[in-house]
XYZ file of C-alpha atoms in Angstrom:
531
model
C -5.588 29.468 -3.011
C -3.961 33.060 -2.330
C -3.473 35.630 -4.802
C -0.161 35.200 -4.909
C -0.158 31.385 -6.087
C -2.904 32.252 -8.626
C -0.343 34.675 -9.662
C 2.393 31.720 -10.296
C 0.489 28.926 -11.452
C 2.061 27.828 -14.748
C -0.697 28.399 -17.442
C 1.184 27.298 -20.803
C 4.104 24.862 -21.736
C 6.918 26.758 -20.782
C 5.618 27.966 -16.787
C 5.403 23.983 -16.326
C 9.014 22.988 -17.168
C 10.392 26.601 -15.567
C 8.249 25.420 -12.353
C 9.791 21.798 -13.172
C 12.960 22.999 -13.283
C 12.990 25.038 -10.234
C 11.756 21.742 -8.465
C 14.316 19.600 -9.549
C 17.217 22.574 -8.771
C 15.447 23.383 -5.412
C 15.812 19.158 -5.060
C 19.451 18.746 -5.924
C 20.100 21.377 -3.303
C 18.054 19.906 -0.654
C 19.973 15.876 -0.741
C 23.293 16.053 -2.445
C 24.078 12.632 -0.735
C 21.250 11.245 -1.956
C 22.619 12.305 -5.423
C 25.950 11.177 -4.953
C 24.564 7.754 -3.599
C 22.865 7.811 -6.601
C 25.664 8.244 -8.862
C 27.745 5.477 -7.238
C 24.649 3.136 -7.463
C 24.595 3.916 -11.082
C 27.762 2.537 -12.251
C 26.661 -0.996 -10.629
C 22.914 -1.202 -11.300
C 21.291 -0.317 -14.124
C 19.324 2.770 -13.496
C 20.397 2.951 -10.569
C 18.003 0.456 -8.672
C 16.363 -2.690 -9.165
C 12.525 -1.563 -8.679
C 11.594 0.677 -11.843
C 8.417 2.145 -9.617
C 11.002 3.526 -7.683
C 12.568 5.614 -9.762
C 12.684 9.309 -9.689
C 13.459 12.475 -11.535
C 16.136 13.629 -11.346
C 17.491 10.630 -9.053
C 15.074 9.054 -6.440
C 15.408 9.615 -2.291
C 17.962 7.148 -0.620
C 15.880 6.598 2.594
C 18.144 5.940 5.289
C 15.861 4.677 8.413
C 11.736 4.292 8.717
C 10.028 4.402 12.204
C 6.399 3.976 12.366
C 4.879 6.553 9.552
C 8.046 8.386 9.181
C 11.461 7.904 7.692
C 14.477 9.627 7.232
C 16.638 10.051 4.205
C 20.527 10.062 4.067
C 20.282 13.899 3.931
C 18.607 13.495 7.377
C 15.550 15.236 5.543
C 12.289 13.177 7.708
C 9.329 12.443 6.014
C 5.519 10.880 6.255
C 5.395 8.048 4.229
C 2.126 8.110 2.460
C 3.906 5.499 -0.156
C 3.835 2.135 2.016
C 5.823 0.730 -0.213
C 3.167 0.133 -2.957
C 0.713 -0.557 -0.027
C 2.662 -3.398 1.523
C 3.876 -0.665 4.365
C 0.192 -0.761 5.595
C 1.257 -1.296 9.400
C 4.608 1.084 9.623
C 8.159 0.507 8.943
C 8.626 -1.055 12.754
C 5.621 -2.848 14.310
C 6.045 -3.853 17.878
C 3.972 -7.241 17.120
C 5.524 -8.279 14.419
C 9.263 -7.068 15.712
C 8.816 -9.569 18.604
C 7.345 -12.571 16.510
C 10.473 -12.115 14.067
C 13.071 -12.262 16.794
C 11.296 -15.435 18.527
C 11.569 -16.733 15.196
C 15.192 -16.093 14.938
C 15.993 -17.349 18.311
C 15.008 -20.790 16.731
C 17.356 -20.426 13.478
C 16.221 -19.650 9.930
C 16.869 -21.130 6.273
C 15.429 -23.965 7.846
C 15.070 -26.650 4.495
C 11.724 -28.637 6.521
C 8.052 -28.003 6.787
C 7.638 -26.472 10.586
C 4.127 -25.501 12.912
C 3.971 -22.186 11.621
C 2.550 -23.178 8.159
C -0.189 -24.446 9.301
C -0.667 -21.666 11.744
C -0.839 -19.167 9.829
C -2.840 -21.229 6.734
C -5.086 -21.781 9.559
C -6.032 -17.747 10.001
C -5.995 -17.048 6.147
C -8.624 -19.437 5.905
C -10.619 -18.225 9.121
C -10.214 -14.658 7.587
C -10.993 -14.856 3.600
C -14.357 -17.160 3.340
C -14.058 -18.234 0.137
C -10.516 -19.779 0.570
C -10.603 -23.260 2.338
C -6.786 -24.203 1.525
C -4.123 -21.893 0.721
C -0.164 -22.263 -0.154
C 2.394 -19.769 0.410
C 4.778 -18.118 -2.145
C 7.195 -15.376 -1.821
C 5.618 -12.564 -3.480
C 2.229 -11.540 -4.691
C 3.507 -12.120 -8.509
C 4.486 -15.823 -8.029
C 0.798 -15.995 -5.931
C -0.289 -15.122 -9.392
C 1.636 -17.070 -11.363
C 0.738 -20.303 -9.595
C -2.846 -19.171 -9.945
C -2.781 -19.545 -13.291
C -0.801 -22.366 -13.948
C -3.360 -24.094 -11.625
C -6.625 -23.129 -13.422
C -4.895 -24.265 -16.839
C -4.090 -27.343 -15.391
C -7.754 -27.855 -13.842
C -9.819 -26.904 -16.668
C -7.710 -27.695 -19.409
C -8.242 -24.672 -21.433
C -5.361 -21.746 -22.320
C -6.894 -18.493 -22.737
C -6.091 -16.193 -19.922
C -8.878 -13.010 -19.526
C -7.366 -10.049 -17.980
C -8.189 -6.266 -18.392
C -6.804 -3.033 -19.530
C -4.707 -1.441 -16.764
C -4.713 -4.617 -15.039
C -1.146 -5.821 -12.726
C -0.709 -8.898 -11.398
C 3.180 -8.770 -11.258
C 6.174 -7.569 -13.224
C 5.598 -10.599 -15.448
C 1.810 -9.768 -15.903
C 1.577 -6.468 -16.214
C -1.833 -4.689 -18.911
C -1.195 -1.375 -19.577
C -1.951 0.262 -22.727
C 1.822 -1.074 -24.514
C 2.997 -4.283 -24.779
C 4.981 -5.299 -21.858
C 7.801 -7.513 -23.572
C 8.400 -9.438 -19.676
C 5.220 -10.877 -19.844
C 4.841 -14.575 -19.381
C 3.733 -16.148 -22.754
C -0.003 -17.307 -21.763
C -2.129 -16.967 -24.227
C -3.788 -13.331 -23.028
C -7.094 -11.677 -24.012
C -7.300 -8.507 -22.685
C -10.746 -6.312 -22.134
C -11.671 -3.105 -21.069
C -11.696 -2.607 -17.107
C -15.437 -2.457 -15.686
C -17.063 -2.490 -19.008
C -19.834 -4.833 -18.679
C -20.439 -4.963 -22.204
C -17.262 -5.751 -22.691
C -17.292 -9.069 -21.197
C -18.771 -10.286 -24.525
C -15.639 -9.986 -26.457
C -14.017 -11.082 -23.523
C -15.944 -13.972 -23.363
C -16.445 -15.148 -26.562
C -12.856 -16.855 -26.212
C -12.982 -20.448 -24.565
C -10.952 -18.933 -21.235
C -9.651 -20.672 -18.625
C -9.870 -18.090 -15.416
C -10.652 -14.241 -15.514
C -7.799 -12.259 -13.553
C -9.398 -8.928 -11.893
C -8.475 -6.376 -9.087
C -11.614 -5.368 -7.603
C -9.741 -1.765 -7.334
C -7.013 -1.981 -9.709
C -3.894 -0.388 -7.925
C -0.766 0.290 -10.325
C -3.255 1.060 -12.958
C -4.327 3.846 -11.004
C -6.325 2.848 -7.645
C -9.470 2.658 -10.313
C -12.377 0.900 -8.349
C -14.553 -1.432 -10.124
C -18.624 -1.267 -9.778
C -19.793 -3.963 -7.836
C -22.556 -4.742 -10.628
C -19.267 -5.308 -13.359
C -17.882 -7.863 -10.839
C -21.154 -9.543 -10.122
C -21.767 -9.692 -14.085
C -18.185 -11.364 -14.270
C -19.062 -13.839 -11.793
C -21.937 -14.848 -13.454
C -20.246 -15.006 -16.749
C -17.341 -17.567 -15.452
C -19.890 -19.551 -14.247
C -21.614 -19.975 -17.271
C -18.819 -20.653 -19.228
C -17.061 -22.851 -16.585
C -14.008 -20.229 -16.298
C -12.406 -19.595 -12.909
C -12.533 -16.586 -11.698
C -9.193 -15.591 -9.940
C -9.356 -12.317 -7.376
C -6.124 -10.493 -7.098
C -6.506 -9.739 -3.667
C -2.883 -8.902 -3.295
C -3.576 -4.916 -2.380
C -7.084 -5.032 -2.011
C -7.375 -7.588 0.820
C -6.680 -4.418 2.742
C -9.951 -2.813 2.205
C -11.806 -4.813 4.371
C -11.546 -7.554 6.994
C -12.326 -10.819 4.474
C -10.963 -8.548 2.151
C -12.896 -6.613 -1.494
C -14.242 -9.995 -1.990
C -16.539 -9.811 1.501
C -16.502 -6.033 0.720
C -18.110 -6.134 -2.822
C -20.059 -9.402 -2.169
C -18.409 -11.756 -4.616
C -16.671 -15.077 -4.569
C -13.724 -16.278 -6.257
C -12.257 -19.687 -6.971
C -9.092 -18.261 -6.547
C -7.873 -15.581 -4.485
C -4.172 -14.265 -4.819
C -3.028 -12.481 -1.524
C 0.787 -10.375 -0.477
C 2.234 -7.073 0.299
C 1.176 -5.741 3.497
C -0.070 -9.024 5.159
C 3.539 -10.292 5.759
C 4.041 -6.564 7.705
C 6.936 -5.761 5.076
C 8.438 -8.897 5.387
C 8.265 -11.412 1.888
C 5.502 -12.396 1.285
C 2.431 -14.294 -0.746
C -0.433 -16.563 -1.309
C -2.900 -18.184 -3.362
C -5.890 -20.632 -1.776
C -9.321 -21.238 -2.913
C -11.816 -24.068 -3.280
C -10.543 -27.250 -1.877
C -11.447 -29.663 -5.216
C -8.882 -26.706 -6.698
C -6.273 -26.696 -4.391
C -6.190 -30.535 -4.430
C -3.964 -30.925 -7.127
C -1.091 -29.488 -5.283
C -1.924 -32.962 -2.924
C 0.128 -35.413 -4.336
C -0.128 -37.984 -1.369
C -3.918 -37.306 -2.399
C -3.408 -37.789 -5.759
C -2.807 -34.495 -7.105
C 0.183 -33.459 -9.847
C 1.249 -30.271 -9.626
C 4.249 -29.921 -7.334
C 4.831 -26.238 -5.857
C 8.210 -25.122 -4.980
C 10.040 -22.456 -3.928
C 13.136 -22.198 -1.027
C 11.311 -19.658 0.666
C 7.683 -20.483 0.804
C 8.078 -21.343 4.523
C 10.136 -18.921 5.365
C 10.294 -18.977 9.198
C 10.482 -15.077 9.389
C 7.597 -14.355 6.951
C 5.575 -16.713 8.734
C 6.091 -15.195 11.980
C 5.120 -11.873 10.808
C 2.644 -12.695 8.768
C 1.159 -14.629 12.110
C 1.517 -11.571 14.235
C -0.387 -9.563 11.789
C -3.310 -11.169 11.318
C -3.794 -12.133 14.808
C -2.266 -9.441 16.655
C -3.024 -6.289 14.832
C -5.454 -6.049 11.762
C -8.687 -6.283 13.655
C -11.434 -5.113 12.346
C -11.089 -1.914 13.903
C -7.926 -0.809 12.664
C -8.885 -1.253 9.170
C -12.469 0.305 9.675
C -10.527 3.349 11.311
C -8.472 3.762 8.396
C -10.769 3.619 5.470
C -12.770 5.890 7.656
C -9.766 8.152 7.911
C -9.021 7.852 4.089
C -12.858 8.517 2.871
C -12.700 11.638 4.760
C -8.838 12.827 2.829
C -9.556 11.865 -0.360
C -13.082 14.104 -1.133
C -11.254 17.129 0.529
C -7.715 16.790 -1.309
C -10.203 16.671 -4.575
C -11.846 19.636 -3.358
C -9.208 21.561 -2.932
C -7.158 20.815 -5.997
C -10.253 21.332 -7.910
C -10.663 24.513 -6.621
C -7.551 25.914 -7.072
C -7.730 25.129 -10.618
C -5.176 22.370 -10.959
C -5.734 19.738 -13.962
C -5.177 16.774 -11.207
C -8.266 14.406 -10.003
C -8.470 12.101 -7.010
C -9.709 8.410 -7.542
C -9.511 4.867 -5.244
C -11.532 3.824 -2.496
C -10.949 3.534 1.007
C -6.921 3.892 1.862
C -6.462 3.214 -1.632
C -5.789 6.337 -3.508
C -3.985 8.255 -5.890
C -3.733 11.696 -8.143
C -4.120 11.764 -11.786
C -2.826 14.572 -14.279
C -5.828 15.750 -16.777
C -3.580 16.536 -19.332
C 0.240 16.619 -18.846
C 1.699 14.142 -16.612
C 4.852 16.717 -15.198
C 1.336 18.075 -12.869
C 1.840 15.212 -11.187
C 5.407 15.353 -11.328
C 5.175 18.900 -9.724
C 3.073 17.703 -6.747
C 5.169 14.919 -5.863
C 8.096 17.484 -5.458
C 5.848 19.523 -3.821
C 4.571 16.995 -1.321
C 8.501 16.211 -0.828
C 9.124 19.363 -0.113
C 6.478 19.592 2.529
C 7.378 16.653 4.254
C 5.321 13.530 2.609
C 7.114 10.815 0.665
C 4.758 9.503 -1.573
C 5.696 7.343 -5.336
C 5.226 8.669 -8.779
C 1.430 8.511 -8.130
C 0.762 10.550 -5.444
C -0.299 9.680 -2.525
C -0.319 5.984 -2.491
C -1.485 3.802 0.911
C -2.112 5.471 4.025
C -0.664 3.480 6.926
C -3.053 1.996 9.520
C -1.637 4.369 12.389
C -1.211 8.073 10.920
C 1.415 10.637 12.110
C 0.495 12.634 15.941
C -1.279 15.510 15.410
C 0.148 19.120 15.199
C -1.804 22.320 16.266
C 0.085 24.310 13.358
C -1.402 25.806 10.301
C -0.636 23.683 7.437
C 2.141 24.314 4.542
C 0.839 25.775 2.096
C 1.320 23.044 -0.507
C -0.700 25.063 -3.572
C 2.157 27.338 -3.176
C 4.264 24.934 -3.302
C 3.077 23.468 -6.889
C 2.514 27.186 -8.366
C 6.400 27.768 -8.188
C 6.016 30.403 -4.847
C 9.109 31.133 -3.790
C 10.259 29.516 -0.435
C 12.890 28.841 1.825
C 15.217 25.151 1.247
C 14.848 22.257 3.820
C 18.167 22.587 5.507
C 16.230 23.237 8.618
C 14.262 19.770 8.679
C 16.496 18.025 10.118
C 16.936 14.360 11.822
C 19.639 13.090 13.955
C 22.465 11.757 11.930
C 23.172 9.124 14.777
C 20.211 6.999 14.728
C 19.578 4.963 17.191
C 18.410 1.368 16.711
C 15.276 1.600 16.902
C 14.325 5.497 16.419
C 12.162 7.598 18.947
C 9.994 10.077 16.981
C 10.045 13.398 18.872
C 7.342 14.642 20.620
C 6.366 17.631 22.937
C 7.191 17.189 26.472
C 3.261 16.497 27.472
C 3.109 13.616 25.504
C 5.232 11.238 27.270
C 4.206 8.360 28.103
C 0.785 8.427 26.170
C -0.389 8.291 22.518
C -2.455 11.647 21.326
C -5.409 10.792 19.506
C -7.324 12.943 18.050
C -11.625 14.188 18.757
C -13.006 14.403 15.336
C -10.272 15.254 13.423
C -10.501 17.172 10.148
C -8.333 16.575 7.349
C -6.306 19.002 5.911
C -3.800 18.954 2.836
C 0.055 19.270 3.367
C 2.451 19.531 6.128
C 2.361 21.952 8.389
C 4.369 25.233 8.938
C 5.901 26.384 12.968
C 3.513 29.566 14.294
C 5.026 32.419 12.605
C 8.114 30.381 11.477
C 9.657 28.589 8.087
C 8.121 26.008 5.585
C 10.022 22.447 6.443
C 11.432 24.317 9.999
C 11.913 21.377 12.868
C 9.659 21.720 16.212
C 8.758 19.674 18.987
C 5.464 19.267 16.861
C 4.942 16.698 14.150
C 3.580 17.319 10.448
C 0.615 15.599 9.625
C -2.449 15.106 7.551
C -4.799 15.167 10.736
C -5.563 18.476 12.652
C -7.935 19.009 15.528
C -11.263 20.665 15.296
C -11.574 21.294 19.491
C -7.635 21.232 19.825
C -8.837 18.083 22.648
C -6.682 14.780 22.452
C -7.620 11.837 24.295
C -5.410 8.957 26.379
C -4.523 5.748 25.510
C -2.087 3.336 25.717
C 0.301 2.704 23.321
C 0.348 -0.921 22.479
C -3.662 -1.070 22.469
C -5.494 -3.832 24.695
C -3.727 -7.005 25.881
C -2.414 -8.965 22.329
C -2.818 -12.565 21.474
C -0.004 -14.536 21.577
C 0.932 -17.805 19.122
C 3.031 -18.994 22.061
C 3.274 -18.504 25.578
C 7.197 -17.447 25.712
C 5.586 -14.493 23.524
C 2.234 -13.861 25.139
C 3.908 -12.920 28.011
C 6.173 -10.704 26.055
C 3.041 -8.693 24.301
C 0.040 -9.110 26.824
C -2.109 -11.793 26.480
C -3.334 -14.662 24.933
C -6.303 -15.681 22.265
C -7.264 -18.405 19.754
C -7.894 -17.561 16.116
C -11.659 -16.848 15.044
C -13.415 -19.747 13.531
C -14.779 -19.595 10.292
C -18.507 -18.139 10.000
C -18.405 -16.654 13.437
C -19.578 -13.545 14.001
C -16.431 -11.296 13.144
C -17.789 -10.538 10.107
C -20.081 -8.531 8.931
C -22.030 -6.801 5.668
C -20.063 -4.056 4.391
C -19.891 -2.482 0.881
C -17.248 -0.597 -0.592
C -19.215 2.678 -2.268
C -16.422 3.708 -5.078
């Protein structure tokens, strides 16, 4: 940190809201039709949206377009999304693979009111890819994944105690902070401390019938849970005949058969959404087949399961293009990789500097905490807004599989930034006000027609400043969070090797051709998460 942000950094109550309130003025100034889309959206919706996560003072970004990483707001202002929409962004606001799977879909009419091949398709690769679930139904969302979850383990075990933990969100409806959340569903909840092996005695001494758990919880902070608490839970269901039910919903992400193959533990139930359905709607719940049996009523079973859009041709399609055309086990290797490398250094430096925020997740998982007065991480967030990265109210977020090009630029100087530094407004970072339909990112003349990768990159903090030039100034270079160590890039095309087609109209459309992997083969392998 320079002298002169050491010089600015607020040290007492009243430097905070003065830095605050430069901020917010220095925000107004930068997107006033993002306010006045704001105020118009006001007088019809109640706060102003209709996702309370969203929400931001003083009046949240109205984002316009997204291509890949990026997106542009209805200022034109472009940013890297580091947000992913709560982690469901994971592959990019546009993926080619799933772009092409959705219009075949359409070409064959949607809304359709009938059971059709894809269901079983795509059932057919959730089970090949998560071991421990051998059937699975679809929902709409990750919260009516969990919902159905538990309505199935009351019904199979007969009990009506529901074990969650502190922090713990499964859903809008099922949501554990420290207050009482007045939308939750009337189970009958006991709630426990979150990895807290002694704990589970309290927990426990109820007659329960399943344990909820995130293996790392996400909107209660991207805290990771020690593998020993979730082994000691296992055990603990299984002595008291419980279920255990993994909310897999973000975590799946972490690894290819998900935390579950990560940490080495086995649910009954897993719950499953967000990013798998590549931004389209999207859920799941599956487990052990005795379980999942009750939904079989030509076998016998019960419980009947609806929902209009369960089958949703177009969240099928995607969902069926993700998981056989694009989350190898490569991609998500690269990008924990990636993320285990940010997260220590953005600790490191806002350690050093002196700054009451701390880093926690695991793998592309992460977030910044405020020690002691939440408007710190107020401050970054307009500070990482002003330097280019759209992130939520808990900064960073999800990193996206495929991060922004790299730029040979020194980076902004985001500690400046947060210490109240004077610098110039944004009315230089610019987008095209026409958009096209799909978007073309610019790029330096040398890099068309090939993807820059990057030899060992090294990770650096903020966006990144023209040679010489302006904070937030457009150039034929790209901000990012990557810059190179030997300035080298390497070639490689951009759609990747030949992709693996559900039908032969679109094979020949993305490249090739290839059946699912079966279960046990040899896809898999040991890995453990190290929180």
């Amino acid at each position: 940190m320079s002298d002169t942000t050491a010089q600015h950094v607020p040290t007492d109550d009243r430097s905070l809201s003065l830095a605050i309130d430069r901020a917010h003025r220095r925000y107004r100034a930068a997107r006033p039709v993002s306010q006045a889309l704001d105020e118009r959206a006001r007088r019809v919706l109640p706060g102003g949206g209709t996702r309370t996560v969203l929400e931001l003072d003083p009046f949240p970004i109205k984002v316009e377009r997204g291509s890949g990483a990026r997106v542009v707001d209805a200022d034109g202002l472009e940013y890297v999304d580091l947000c992913g929409n709560s982690t469901a962004g994971l592959l990019g606001h546009d993926p080619r693979p799933e772009r092409l799977a959705i219009e075949e879909a359409l070409d064959g009419g949607w809304s359709i009111g009938a059971t059709h091949a894809r269901e079983a398709e795509l059932a057919e690769l959730v089970c090949a890819r998560f071991d421990s679930i051998e059937q699975v139904r679809f929902t709409s969302s990750g919260t009516e994944a969990n919902l159905m979850a538990l309505g199935l383990a009351r019904h199979a075990t007969g009990r009506s105690g529901v074990g969650l933990f502190t922090g713990g969100y499964h859903g809008g409806v099922l949501a554990f902070d420290h207050d009482v959340n007045p939308l939750d569903v009337p189970h009958r909840f006991v709630v426990a401390p979150y990895d807290d092996i002694d704990g589970l005695d309290e927990l426990f001494a109820d007659d329960l019938t399943c344990v909820v758990v995130e293996a790392v919880q996400g909107a209660g902070g991207y805290h990771p849970a020690r593998p020993e608490f979730l082994r000691a839970l296992r055990e603990r269901c299984d002595a008291t005949g419980a279920l255990l039910v993994l909310d897999e919903v973000m975590t799946s992400r972490l690894h290819p058969g998900g935390a579950q193959q990560a940490y080495g533990v086995r649910p009954d139930l897993t719950t499953l959404g967000k990013y798998l359905g590549a931004g389209m709607s999207f859920g799941a719940f599956g487990g052990r087949r005795d379980l999942m049996a009750h939904f079989d009523r030509r076998g016998g079973g019960e419980l009947v399961h609806a929902g209009t859009f369960n089958n949703d041709v177009v969240s099928m399609a995607a969902a069926i293009a993700t998981l056989r055309h694009v989350l190898d086990d490569g991609e998500l290797d690269a990008l924990d990789a990636r993320a285990d490398r940010f997260r220590p250094r953005l600790h490191e430096v806002l350690t050093t500097a002196g700054l009451p925020l701390h880093v926690t997740g695991t793998g592309s998982m992460l977030t910044v905490h405020a020690d002691r007065d939440s408007r710190w991480r107020d401050l970054l967030v307009h500070a990482l807004l002003e330097a280019g990265f759209l992130t939520g109210r808990s900064p960073p977020g999800a990193l996206p599989v495929r991060a922004p090009r790299p730029a040979a630029r020194p980076p902004l100087p985001l500690l400046e930034l947060l210490a109240g530094a004077p610098h110039p407004a944004l009315a230089g970072r610019r987008a095209a006000r026409a958009p096209p339909r799909r978007p073309a990112v610019r790029r330096p003349p040398s890099w068309r027609g090939r993807t820059a990768v990057p030899r060992e990159p090294e990770v650096v903090v903020g966006a990144a400043l023209p040679r010489g030039g302006v904070p937030g100034r457009r150039t034929d270079e790209e901000p990012s969070l990557l810059r190179h160590r030997s300035g080298e890039t390497a070639e490689r095309p951009d759609l990747g090797p030949p992709i693996p087609s559900r039908s032969p109209a679109l094979a020949r459309r993305l490249g090739g051709c290839e059946e699912p992997t079966p279960r046990g083969g040899d896809r898999r392998r040991d890995a453990v998460i190290k929180p």
